Tab-separated table of C-alpha atoms in Angstrom:
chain	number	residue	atom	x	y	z
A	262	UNK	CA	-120.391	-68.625	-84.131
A	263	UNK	CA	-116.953	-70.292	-83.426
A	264	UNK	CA	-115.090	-69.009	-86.124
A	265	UNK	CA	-114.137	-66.237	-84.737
A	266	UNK	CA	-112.952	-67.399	-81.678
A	267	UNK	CA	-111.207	-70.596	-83.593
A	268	UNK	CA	-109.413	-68.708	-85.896
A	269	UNK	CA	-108.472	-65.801	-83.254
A	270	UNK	CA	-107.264	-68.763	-81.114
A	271	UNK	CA	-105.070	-69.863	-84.321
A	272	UNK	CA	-103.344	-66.807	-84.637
A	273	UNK	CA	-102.857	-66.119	-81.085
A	274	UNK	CA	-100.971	-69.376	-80.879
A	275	UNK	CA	-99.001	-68.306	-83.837
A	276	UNK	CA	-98.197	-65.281	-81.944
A	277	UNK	CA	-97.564	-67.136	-79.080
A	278	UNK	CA	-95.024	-69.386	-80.214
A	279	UNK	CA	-93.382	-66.549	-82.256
A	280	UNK	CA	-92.545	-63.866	-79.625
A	281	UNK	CA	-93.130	-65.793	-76.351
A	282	UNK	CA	-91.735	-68.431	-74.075
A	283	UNK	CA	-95.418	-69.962	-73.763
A	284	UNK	CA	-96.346	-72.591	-71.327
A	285	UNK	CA	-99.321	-74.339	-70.129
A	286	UNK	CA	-98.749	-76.771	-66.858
A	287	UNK	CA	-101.738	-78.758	-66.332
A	288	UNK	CA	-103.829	-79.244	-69.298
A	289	UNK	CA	-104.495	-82.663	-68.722
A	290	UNK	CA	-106.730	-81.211	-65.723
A	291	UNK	CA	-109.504	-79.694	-67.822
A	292	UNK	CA	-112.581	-81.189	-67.916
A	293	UNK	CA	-113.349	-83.183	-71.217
A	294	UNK	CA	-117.525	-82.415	-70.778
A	295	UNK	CA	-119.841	-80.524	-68.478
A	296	UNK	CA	-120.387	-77.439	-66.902
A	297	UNK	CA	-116.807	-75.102	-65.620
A	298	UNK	CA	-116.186	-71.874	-64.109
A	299	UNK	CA	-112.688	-70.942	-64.936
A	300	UNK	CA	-111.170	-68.693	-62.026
A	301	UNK	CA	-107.823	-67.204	-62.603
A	302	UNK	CA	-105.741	-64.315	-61.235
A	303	UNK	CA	-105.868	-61.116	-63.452
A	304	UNK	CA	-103.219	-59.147	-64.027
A	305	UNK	CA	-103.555	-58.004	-67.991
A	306	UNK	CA	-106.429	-57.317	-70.604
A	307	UNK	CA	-104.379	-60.328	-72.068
A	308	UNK	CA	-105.186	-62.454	-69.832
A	309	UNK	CA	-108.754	-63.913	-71.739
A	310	UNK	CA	-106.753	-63.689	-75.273
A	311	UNK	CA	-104.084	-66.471	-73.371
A	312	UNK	CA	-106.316	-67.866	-71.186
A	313	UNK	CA	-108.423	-69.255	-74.789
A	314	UNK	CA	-105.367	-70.629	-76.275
A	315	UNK	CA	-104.748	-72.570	-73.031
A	316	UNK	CA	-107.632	-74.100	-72.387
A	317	UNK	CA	-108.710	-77.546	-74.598
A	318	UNK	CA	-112.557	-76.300	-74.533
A	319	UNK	CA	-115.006	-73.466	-76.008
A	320	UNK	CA	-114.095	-70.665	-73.385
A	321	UNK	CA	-117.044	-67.181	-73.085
A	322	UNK	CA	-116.154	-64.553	-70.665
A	323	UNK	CA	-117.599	-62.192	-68.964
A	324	UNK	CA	-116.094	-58.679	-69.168
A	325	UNK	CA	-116.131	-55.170	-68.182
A	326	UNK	CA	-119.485	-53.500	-70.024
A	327	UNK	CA	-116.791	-49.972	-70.847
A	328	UNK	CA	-114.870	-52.577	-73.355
A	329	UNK	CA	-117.934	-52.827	-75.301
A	330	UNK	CA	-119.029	-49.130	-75.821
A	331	UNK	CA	-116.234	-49.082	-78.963
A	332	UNK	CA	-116.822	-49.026	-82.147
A	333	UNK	CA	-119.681	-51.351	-83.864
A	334	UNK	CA	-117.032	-53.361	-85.152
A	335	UNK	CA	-115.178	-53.927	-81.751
A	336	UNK	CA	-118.563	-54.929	-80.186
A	337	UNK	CA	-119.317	-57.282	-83.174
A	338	UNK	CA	-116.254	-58.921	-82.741
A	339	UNK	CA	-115.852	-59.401	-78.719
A	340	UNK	CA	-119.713	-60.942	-79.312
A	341	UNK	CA	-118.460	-63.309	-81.977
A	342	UNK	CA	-115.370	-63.998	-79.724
A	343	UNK	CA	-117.521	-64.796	-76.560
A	344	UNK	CA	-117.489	-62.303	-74.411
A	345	UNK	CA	-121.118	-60.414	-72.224
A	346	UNK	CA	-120.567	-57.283	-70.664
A	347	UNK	CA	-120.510	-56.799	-67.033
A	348	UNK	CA	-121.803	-54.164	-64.871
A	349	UNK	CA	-119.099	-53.978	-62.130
A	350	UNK	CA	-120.892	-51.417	-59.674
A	351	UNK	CA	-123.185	-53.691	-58.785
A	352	UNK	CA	-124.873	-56.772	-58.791
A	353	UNK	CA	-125.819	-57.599	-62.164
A	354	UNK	CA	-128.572	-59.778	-62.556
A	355	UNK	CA	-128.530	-59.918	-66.691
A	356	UNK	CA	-125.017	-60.793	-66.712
A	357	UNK	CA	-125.561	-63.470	-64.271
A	358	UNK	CA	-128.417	-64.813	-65.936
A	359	UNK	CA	-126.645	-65.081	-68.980
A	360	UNK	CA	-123.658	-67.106	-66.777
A	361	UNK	CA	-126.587	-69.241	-65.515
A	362	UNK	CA	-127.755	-70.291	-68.764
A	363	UNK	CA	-124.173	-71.243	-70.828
A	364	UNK	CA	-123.379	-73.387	-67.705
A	365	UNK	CA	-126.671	-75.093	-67.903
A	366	UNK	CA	-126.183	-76.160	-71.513
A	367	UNK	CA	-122.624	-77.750	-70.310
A	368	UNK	CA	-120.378	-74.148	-71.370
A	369	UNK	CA	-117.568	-73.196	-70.031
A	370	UNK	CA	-117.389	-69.485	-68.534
A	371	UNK	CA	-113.709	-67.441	-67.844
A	372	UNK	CA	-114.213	-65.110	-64.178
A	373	UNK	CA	-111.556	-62.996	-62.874
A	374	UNK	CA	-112.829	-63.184	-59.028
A	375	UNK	CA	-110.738	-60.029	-58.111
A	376	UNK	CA	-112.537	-57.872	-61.052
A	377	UNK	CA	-110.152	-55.565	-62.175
A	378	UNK	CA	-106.344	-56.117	-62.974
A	379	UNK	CA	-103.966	-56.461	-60.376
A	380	UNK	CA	-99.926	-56.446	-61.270
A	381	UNK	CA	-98.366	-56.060	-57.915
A	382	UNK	CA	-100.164	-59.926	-56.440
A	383	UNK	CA	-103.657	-60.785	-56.184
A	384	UNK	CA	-106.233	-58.721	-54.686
A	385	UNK	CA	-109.313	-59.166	-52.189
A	386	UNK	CA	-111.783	-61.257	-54.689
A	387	UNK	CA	-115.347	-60.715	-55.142
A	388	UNK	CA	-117.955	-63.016	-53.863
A	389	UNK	CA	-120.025	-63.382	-57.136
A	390	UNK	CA	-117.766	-66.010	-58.390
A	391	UNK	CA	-119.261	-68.045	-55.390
A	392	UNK	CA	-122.625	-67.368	-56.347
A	393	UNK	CA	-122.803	-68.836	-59.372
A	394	UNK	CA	-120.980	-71.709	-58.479
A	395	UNK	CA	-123.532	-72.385	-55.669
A	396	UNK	CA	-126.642	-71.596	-57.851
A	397	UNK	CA	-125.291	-73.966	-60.692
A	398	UNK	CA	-123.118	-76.545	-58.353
A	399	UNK	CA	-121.141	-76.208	-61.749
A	400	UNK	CA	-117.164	-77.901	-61.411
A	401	UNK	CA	-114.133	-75.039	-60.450
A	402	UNK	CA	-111.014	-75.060	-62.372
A	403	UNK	CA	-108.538	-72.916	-61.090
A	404	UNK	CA	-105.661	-71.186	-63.026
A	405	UNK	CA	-102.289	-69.172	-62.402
A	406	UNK	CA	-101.002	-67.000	-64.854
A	407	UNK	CA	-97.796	-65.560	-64.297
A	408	UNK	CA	-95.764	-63.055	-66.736
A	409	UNK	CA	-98.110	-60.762	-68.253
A	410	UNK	CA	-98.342	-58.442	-65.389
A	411	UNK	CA	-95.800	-55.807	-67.874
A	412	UNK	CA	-98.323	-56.062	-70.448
A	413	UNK	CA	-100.407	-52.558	-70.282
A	414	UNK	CA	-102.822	-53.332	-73.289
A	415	UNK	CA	-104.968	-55.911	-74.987
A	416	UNK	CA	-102.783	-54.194	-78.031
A	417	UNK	CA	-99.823	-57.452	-76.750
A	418	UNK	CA	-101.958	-59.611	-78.486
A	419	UNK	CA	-100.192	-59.231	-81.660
A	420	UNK	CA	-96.370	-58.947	-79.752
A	421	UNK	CA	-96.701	-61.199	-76.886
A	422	UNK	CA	-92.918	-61.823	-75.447
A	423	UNK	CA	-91.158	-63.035	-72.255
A	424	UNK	CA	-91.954	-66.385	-70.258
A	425	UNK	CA	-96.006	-66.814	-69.949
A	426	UNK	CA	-97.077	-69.525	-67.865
A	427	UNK	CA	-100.572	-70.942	-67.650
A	428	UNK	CA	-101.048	-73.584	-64.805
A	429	UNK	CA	-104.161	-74.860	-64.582
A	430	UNK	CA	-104.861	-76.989	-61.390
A	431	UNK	CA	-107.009	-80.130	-60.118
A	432	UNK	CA	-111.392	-79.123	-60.422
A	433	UNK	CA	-113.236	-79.305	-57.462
A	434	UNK	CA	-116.547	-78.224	-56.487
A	435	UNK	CA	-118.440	-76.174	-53.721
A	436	UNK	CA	-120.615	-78.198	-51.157
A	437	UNK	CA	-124.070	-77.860	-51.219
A	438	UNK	CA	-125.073	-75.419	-48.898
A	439	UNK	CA	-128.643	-75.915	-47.398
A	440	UNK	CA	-130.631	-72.066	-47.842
A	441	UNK	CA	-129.452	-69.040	-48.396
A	442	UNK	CA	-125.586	-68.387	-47.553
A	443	UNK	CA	-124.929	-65.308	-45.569
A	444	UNK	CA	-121.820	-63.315	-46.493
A	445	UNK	CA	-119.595	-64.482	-43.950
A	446	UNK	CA	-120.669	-67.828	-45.308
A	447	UNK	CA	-120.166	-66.580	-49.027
A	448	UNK	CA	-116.598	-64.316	-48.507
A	449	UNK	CA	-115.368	-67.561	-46.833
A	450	UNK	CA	-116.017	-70.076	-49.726
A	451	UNK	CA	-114.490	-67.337	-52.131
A	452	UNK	CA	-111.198	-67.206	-49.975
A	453	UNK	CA	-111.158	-71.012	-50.654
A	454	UNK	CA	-111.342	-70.473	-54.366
A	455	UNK	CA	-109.022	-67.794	-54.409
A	456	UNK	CA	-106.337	-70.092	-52.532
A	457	UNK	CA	-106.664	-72.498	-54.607
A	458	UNK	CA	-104.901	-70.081	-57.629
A	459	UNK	CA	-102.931	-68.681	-55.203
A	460	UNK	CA	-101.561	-71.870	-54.769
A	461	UNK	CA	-100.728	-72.101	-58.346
A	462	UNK	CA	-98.655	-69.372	-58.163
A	463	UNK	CA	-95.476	-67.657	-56.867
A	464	UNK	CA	-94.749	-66.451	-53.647
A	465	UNK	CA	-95.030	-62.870	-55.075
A	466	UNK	CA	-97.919	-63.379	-57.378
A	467	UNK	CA	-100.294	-64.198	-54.453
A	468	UNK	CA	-101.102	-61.011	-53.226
A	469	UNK	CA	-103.046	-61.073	-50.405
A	470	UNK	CA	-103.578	-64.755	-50.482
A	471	UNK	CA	-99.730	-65.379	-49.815
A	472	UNK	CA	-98.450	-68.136	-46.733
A	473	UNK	CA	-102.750	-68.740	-46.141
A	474	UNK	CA	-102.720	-72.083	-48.901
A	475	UNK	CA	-105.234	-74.468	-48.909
A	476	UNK	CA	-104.225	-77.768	-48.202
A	477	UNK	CA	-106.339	-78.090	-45.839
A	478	UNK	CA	-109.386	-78.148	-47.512
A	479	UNK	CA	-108.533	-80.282	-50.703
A	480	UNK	CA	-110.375	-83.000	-49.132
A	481	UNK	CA	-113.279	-81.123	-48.884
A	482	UNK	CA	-113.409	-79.540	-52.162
A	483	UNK	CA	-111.487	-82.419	-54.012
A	484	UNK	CA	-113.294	-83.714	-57.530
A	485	UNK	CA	-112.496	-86.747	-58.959
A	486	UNK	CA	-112.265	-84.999	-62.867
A	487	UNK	CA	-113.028	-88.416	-64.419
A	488	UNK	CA	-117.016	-88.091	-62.709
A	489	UNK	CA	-116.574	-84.072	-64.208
């Protein structure tokens, strides 16, 4: 089942270090084993096919359920590469089931918190990225990524070019939070996650999330990554 996403991972490097001025701040950060959720700003359909060349471990992703009502081929392939569609008007308990499960057998899973792209700095995230991370108490790894907000379709893949950074900051984790969370509780955790890319970023990449930083809680979130 990872052939696919090994060998696409091959030639995206290829690509990579053909056309592009490719760069990855940070790797040292990732997690060696155990459960991560993967949060990053989104700002391309490129952003998974760099994000898996980035990363040192097995990446899935969940992504928008209209990519996979393509051709049999297209959906074959974006099975085999990792990806399980998600229902974006709503709440979607199958795709969060499936999230569930692959962090429970130690996976790593890729979430764009603000759900759709965003080119012009990030955007107001979603507080389902929060949910799982409470339900699974499954380590954060934030990420920047900065340049492919000119890239208009997945089609870059093959002609990747400019300066494409990928900075990948310190895990942490949620504290356990006794019951159920109300939203205040829940849209306030998220903001937490969301500056912590924010603050991997540039001034004009951080979107709503600019000047708020998060300094302030890295003692609270803070995980050693050698107990990850």
């Amino acid at each position: 089942m990872n052939f696919i996403y090994n060998l696409s991972n091959v030639l995206q490097k290829i690509s990579l270090r053909l056309f592009a001025n490719w760069q990855v701040v940070g790797r040292e950060n990732v997690p060696e084993v155990g459960p991560l959720i993967i949060v990053a700003n989104h700002q391309s359909n490129f952003d998974p096919a760099l994000l898996a060349p980035s990363i040192p471990r097995r990446i899935r992703f969940l992504a928008k359920d209209s990519i996979f009502q393509g051709p049999a081929i297209a959906r074959w392939f974006l099975k085999e590469y990792g990806a399980f569609p998600l229902n974006r008007s709503g709440v979607d308990v199958r795709a969060h089931r499936w999230a569930i499960d692959q962090l429970r057998h130690d996976g790593v899973i890729a979430i764009f918190p603000e759900g759709t792209r965003s080119q012009s700095g990030m955007k107001k995230a979603h507080i389902g990225v929060t949910r799982l991370a409470l339900t699974t108490q499954a380590t954060i790894q934030p990420v920047g990524i900065t340049g492919t907000e000119r890239f208009g379709t997945w089609m870059r893949v093959f002609n990747p070019t400019g300066r494409l950074t990928v900075t990948i900051g310190q895990p942490f984790v949620l504290p356990v939070i006794e019951g159920r969370p109300d939203k205040a509780v829940l849209e306030s955790l998220t903001d937490m996650i969301m500056n912590k890319i924010a603050d991997l970023l540039p001034l004009e990449y951080q979107g709503i999330y600019r000047d708020k930083g998060s300094d302030e809680t890295d003692g609270y979130f803070a995980k050693d990554k050698s107990t990850a």
